[in-house]
Coordinates of C-alpha atoms and ligand atoms in Angstrom, one line a residue:
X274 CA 31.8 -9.5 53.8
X275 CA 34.6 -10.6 56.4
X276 CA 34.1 -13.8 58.3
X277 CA 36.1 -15.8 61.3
X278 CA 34.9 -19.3 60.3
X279 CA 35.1 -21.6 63.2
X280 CA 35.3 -25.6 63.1
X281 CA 35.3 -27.8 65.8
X282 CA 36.0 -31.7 65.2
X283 CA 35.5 -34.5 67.7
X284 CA 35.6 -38.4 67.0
X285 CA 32.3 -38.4 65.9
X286 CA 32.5 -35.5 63.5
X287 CA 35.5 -34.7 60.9
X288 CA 35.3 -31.9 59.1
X289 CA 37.3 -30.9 56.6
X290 CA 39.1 -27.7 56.3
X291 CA 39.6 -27.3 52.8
X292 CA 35.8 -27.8 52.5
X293 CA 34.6 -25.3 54.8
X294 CA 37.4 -22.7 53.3
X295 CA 35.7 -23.6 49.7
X296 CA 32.5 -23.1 51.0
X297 CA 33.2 -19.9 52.3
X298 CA 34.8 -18.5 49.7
X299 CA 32.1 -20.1 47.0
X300 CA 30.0 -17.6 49.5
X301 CA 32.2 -14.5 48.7
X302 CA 33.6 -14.1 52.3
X303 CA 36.8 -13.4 52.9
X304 CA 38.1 -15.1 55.7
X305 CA 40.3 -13.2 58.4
X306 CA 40.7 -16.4 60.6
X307 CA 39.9 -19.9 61.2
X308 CA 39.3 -21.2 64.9
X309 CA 39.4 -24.8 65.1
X310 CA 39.1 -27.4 68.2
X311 CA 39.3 -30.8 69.0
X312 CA 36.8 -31.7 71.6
X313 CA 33.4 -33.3 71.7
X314 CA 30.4 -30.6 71.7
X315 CA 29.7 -28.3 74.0
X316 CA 26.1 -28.1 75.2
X317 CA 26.2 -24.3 75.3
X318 CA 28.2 -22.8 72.6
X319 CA 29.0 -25.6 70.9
X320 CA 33.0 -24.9 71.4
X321 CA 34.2 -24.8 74.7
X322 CA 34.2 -22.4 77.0
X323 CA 38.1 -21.6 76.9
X324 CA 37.8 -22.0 73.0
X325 CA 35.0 -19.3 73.1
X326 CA 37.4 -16.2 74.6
X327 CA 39.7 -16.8 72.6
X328 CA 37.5 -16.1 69.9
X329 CA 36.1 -13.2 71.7
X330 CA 39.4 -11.7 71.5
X331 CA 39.4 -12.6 67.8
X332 CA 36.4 -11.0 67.2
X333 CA 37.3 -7.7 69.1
X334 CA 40.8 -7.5 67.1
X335 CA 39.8 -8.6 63.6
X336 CA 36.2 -7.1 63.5
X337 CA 34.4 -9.9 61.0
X338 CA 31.2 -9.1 60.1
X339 CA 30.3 -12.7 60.8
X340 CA 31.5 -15.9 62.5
X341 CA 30.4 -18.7 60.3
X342 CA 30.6 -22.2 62.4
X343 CA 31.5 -25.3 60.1
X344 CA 29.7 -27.2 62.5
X345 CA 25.5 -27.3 62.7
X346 CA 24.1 -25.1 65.7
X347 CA 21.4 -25.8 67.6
X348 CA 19.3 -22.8 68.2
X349 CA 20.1 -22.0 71.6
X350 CA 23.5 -22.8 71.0
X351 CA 23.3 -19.7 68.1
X352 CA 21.6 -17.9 70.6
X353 CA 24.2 -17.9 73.3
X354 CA 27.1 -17.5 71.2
X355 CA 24.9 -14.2 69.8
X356 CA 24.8 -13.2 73.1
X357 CA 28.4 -13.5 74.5
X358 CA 30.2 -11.9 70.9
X359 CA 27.3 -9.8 69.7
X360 CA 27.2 -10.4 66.2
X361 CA 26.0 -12.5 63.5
X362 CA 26.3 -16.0 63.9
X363 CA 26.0 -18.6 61.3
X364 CA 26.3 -22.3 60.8
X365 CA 26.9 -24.8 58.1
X366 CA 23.6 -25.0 56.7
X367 CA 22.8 -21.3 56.7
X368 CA 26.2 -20.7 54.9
X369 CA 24.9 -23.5 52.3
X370 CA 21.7 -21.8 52.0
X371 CA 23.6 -18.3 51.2
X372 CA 25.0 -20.3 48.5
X373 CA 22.4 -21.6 47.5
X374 CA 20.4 -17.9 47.6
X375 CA 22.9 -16.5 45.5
X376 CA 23.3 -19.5 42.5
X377 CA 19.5 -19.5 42.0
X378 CA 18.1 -18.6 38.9
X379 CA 14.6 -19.8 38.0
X380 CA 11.9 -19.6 39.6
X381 CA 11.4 -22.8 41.1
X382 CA 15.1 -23.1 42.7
X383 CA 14.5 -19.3 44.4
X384 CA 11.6 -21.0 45.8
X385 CA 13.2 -23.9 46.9
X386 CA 15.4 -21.9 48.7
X387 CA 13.4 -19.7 50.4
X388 CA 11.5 -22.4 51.4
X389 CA 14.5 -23.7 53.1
X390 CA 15.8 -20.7 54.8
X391 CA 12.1 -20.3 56.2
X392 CA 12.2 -23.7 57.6
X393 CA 15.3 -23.1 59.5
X394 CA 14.8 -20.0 60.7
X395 CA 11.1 -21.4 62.6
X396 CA 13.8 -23.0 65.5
X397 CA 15.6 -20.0 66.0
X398 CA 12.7 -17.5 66.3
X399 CA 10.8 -20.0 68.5
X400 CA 14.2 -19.8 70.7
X401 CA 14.3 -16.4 70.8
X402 CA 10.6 -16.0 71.5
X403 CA 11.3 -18.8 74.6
X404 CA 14.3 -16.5 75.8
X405 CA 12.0 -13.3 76.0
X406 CA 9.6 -15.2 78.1
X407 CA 12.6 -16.1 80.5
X408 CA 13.4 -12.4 80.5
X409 CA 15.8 -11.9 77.8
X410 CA 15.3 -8.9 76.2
X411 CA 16.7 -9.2 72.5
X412 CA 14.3 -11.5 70.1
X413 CA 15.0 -12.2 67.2
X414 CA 17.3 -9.9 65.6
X415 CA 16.5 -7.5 68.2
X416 CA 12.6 -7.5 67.7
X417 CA 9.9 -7.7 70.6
X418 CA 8.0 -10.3 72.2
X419 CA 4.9 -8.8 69.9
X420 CA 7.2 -8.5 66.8
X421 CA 8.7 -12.5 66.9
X422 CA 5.2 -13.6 67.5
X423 CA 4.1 -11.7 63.9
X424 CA 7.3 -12.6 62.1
X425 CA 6.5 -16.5 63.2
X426 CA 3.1 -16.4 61.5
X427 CA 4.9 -14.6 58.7
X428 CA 7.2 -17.7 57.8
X429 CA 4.2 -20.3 58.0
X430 CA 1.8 -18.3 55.8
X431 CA 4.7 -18.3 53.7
X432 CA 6.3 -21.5 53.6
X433 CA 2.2 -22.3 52.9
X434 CA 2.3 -19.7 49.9
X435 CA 5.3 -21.4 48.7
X436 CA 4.7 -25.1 48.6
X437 CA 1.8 -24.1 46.9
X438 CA 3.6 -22.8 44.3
X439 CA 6.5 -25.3 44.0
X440 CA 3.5 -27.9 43.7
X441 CA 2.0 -26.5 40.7
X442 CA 5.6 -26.5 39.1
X443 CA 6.1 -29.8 39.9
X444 CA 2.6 -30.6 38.3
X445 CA 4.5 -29.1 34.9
X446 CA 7.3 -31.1 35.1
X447 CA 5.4 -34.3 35.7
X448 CA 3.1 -33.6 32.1
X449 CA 6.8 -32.7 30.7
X450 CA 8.3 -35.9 32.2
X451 CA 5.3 -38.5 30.7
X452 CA 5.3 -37.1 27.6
X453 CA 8.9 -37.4 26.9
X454 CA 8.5 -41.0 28.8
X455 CA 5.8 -41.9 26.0
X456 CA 8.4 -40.6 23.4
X457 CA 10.3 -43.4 24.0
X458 CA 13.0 -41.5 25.9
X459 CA 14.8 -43.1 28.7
X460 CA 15.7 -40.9 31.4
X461 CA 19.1 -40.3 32.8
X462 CA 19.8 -38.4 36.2
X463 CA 23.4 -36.6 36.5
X464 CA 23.8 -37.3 40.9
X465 CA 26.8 -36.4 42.7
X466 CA 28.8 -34.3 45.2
X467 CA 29.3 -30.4 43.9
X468 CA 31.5 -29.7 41.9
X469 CA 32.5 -33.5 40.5
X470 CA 32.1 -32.4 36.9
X471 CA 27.9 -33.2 36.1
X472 CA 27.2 -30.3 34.1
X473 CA 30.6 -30.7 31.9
X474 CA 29.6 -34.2 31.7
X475 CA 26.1 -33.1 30.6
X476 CA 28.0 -30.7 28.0
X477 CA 30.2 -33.4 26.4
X478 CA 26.8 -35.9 25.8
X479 CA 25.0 -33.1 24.6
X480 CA 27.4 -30.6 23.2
X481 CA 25.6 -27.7 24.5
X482 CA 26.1 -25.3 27.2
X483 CA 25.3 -25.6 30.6
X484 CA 27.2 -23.2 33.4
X485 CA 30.4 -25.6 34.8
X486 CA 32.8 -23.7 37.2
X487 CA 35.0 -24.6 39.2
X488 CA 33.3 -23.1 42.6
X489 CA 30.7 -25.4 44.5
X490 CA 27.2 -25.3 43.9
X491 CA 26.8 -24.1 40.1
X492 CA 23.8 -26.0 39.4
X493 CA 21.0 -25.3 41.4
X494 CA 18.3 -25.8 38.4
X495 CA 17.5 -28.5 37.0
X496 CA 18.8 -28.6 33.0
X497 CA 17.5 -31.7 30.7
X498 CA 19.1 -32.4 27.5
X499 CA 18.7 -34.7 24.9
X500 CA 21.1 -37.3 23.5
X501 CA 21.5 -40.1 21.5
X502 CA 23.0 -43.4 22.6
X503 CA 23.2 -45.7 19.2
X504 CA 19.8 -45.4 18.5
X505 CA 18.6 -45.1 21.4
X506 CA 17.1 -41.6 22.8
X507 CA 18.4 -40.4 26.3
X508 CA 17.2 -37.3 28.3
X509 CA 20.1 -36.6 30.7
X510 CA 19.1 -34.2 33.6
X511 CA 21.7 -32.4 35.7
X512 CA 20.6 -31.8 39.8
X513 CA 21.7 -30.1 42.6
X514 CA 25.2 -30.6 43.9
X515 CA 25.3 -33.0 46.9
X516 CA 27.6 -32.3 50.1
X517 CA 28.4 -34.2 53.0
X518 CA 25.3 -34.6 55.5
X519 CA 22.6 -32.8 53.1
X520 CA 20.2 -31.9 56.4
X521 CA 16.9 -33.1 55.4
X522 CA 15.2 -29.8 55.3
X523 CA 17.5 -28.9 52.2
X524 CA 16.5 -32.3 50.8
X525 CA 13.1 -31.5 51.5
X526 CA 13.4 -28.5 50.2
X527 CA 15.1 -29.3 47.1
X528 CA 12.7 -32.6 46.7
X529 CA 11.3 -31.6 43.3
X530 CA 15.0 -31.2 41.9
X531 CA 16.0 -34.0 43.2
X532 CA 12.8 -36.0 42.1
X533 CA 14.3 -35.9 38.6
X534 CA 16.7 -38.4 40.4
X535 CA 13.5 -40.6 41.8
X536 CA 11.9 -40.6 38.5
X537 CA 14.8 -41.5 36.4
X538 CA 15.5 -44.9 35.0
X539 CA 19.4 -44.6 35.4
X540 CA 21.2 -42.8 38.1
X541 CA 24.5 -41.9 37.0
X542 CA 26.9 -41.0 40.2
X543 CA 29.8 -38.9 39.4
X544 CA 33.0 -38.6 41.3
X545 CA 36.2 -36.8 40.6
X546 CA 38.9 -39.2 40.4
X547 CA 41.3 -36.2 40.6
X548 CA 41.4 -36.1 44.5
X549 CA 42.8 -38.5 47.4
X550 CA 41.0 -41.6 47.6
X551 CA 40.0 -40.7 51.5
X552 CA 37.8 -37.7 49.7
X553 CA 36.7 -39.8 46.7
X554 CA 35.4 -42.1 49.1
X555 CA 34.1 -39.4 51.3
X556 CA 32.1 -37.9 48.7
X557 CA 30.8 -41.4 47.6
X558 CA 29.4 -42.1 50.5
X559 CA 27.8 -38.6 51.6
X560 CA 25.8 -39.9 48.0
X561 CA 24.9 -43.2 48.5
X562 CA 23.3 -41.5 51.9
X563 CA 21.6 -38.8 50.1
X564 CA 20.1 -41.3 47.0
X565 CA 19.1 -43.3 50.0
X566 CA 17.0 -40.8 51.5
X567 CA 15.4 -40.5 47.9
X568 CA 14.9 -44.3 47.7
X569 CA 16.7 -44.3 44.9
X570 CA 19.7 -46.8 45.2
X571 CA 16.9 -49.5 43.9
X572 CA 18.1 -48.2 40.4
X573 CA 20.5 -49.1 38.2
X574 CA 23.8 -46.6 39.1
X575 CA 27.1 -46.6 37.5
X576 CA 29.7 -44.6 38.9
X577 CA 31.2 -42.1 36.6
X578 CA 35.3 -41.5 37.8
X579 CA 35.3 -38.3 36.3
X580 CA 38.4 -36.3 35.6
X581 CA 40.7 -38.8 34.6
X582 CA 42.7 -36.8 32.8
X583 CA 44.1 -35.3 36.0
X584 CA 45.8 -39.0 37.4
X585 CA 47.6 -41.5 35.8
X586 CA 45.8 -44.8 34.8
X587 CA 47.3 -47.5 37.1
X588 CA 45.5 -44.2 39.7
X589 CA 42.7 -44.5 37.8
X590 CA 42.5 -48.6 38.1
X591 CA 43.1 -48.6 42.0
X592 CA 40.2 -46.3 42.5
X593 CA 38.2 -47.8 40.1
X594 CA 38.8 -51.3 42.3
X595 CA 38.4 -49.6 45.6
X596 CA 34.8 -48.0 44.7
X597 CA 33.8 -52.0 43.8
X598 CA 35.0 -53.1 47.2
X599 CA 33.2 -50.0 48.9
X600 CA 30.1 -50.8 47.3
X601 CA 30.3 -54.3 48.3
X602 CA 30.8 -53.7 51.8
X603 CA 28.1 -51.2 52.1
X604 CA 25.5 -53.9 49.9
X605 CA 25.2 -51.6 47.5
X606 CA 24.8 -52.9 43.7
X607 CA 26.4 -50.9 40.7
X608 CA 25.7 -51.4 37.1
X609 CA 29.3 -50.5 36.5
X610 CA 32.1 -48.1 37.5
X611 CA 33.8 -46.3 34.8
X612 CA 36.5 -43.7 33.9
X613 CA 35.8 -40.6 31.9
X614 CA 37.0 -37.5 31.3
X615 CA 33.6 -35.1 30.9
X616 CA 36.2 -32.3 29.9
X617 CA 37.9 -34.3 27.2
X618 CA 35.4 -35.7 26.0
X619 CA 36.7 -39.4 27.1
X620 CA 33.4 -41.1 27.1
X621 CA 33.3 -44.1 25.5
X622 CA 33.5 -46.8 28.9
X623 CA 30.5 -44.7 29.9
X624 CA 28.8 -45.1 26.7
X625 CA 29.0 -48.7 26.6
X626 CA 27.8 -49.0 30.0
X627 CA 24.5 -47.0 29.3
X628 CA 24.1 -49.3 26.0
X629 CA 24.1 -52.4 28.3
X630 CA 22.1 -50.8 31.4
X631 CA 19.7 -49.5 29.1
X632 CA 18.8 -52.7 27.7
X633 CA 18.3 -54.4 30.9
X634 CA 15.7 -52.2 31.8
X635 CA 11.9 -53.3 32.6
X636 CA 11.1 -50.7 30.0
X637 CA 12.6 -52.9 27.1
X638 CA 12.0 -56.2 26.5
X639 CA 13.4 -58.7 23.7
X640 CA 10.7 -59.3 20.9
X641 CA 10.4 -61.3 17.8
X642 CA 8.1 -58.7 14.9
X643 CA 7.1 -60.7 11.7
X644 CA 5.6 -58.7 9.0
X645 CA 4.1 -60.0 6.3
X646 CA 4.1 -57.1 3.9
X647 CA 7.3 -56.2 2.6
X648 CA 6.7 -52.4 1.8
X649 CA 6.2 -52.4 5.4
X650 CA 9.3 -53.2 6.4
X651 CA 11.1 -50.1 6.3
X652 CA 8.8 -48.3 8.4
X653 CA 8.3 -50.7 11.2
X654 CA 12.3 -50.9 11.1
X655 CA 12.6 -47.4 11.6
X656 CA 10.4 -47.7 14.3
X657 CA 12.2 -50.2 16.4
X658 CA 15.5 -48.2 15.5
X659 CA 14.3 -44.6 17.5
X660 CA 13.4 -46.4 20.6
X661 CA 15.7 -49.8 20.4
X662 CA 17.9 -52.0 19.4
X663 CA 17.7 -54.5 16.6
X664 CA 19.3 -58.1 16.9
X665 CA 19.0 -59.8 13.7
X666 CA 16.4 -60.1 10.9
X667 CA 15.4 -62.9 8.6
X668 CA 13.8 -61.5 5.3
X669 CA 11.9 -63.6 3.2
X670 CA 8.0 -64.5 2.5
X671 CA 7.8 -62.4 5.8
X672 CA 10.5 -60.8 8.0
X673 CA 11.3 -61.6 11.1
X674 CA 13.4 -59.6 13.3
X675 CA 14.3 -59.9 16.4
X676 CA 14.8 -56.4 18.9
X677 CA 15.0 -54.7 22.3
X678 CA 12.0 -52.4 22.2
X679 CA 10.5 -50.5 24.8
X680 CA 7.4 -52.6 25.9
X681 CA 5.5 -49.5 25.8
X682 CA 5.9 -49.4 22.5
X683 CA 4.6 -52.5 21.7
X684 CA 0.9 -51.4 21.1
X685 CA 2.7 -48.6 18.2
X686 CA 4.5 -51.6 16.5
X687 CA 0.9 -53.7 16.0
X688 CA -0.9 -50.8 14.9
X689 CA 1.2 -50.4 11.8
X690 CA 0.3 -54.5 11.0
X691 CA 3.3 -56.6 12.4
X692 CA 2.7 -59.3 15.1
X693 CA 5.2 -59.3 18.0
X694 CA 5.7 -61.5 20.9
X695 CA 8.5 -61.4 23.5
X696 CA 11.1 -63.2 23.4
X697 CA 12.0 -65.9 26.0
X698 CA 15.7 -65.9 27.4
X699 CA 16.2 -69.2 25.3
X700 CA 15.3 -67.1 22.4
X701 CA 12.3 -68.4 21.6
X702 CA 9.0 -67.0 21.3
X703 CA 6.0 -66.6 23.4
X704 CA 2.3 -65.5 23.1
X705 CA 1.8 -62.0 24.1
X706 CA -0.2 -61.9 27.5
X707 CA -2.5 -58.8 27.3
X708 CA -1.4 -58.6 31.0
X709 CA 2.3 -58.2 30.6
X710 CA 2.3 -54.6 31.8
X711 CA 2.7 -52.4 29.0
X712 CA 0.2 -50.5 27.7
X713 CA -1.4 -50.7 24.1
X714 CA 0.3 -47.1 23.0
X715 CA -2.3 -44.4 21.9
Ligands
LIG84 N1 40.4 -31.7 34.4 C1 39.1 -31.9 34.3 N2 38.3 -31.0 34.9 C2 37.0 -31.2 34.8 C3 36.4 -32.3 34.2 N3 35.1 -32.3 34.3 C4 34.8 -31.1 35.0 N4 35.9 -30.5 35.3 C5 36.0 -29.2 36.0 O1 35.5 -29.3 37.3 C6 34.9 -28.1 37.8 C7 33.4 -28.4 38.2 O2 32.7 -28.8 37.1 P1 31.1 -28.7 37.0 O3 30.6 -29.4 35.8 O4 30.6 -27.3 37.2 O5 30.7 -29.5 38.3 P2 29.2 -29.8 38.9 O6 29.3 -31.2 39.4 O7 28.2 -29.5 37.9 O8 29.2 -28.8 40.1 P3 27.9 -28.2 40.9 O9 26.9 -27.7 39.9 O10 28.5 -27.2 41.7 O11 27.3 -29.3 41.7 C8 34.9 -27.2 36.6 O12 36.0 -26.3 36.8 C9 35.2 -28.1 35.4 O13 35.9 -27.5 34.3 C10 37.3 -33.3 33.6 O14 37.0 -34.3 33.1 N5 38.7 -33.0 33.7
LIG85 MG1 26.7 -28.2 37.9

């Protein structure tokens, strides 16, 4: 397919270039031109008027198949510019969705996606069926009055079909989540603009194979693996690729994807270090907005500067220091910022930041476990050492040791015969309140 891409920038919008090229090509167009203007929009066709011969002319000499806007359309705007060059127009979102359309594999991300493209398609046919009633006589894509009408019921009794569908998948993958949850597994969510390096990252924890290219948009499903941190167990999740203004209907869209992110204990927010700090910080922002909309900048997030194998380390340091100031500015808390390399291998500042965050979380707690029988001893150790984090013990008439353990866990640690009380900051210890908030295990 041959496309004239077309990108208009004005001081309230800046879009880059290189971007829009990526994403096009990431489509599989090959692009013949690129129209761009500085102006603010224009209510009709989006570009102005002037702008909007020239690309007539364009169209009439280079014969795209398509003109693909960088910018979002509004539907009459699509609809105009349909009816002054007579062929297929696209915008930013609908070129994402192709993307999208072609990268998905299961069966819940080509749901997703259709779901999407149905969504946005409802404005534009309900334009088209508007224009007919003025006395226009192409609908949408060239049907009848009669025709729209049909094809409008069409997408709602789909979109219904659909939802339907994506909710008894998501039913799945909540069971999946809770049991891995009551396994003692903390859950990790890979977040971050396309193409930063998630899955590679994903990889290199769990030396397996997940799809990483170097084209935007690889991941469209979600992929869980398992690691482990010490001793602790991690299930690191891999989402959806973010990009700069995610509309909500592709959030929406993609919620149950995403969701990994809103369930997860830890978000882990990956950039690539690789590229000018104006992109980097770009990029960083475009996902602080879009773990905003998922409510999910509550949780505990260290940044990932990925790809540091690409920039030298004072590079590395700068940006390090001007994602701290960012975040502060913006009120946003981070666990930590660190620099890996998910190709390399380079992982160990990450790995100590997850051993930290993941002992300050509400699901582990600092208790004191005396057992009185020594044959016992082994097994309750073992115990504490699949889901936490031993401290010291004392052995002796009975053992004492002192651990993080998942509070959940608390109920399994009785039941083989040891007494355990949480730990006070002090370090001392306190009765166990049966209200506390975790629950007796089985
Ligand atoms: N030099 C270098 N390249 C890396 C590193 N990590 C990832 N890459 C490359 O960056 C490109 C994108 O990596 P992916 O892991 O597919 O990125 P992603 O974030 O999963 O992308 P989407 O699935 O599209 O959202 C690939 O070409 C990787 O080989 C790294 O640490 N160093
Ligand atoms: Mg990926």
């Amino acid at each position: 397919m041959r496309a004239i891409g077309v990108i208009r920038n004005s001081r309230r919008e800046r879009l880059s270039r290189a971007e829009f090229e990526e994403l096009l090509r990431s489509a599989g167009y090959e692009v013949l031109a690129i129209v761009e203007q500085n102006r603010e929009e224009h209510p009709r066709y989006n570009i102005g008027p002037g702008k909007l011969e020239e690309l007539k002319e364009l169209v009439k000499e280079l014969k795209p198949d398509k003109v693909i806007f960088a910018n979002r359309l509004t539907p009459s705007q699509a609809y105009n510019l349909w009816k002054e060059l007579r062929i297929e127009i696209m915008d930013r979102w609908q070129l994402v969705l192709e993307i999208f359309e072609k990268r998905a594999h299961s069966k819940e991300a080509k749901l997703q996606v259709e779901l999407a493209s149905l969504q946005y398609e409802i404005p534009l046919v309900k334009e088209a069926i508007r224009r007919i009633r003025l006395g226009d006589r192409a609908g949408f894509k060239g049907m009848g009055e009669y025709q729209t009408q049909q094809y409008l019921k069409h997408i709602r009794y789909r979109m219904g079909k659909i939802r339907d569908e994506l909710e008894r998948v998501k039913a799945d993958r909540e069971v999946k989540r809770k049991k891995r949850e009551n396994a003692g597994f903390v859950l990790v969510a890979l977040a971050g603009y396309t193409n930063a390096g998630k899955s590679t990252l994903l990889n290199a924890l769990a030396d397996e194979n997940v799809e990483a290219k170097n084209q935007m948009f690889t991941t469209l499903d979600t992929t869980t693996r398992r690691f482990r941190l010490g001793t602790k167990r991690i299930l690191a999740t891999d989402t959806v690729g973010f990009i700069d203004g995610l509309p909500p209907f592709i959030v929406e869209a993609f919620h149950s994807t995403l969701e990994e992110i809103v369930k997860a204990d830890i978000v882990l927010l990956v950039l690539d270090s690789s590229e000018p700090w104006g992109e980097i910080r770009r990029k960083f922002l475009a996902s602080l907005q879009v773990l905003r909309e998922l409510k999910a900048l509550e949780k505990p997030i260290i940044v990932a500067l990925n790809k540091i194998d690409l920039i030298e380390e004072a590079d590395a340091e700068e940006k390090v220091r001007l994602i701290w100031e960012l975040a502060r500015e913006r009120g946003i808390s981070l666990e930590d910022v660190v620099k890996i390399s998910a190709r390399e291998g380079r992982l160990e500042e990450l790995m100590d930041a997850l051993n930290r965050v993941v002992l300050k979380l509400p699901k582990y707690g600092a208790f004191r476990i005396i057992v009185k029988e020594p044959e016992k001893v082994p097994a309750v150790m073992a115990l504490i050492n699949s889901v936490g984090e031993v401290l010291s013990v004392e052995y002796g008439e009975k053992t004492r040791i002192d651990a993080y353990v998942q509070t959940g866990m608390v109920g399994e640690i009785k039941k083989m015969g040891a007494e355990i009380e949480r730990l006070n900051h002090s370090g001392e210890g306190e009765e166990l309140e049966q209200d506390e908030g975790y629950s007796d295990g089985g």
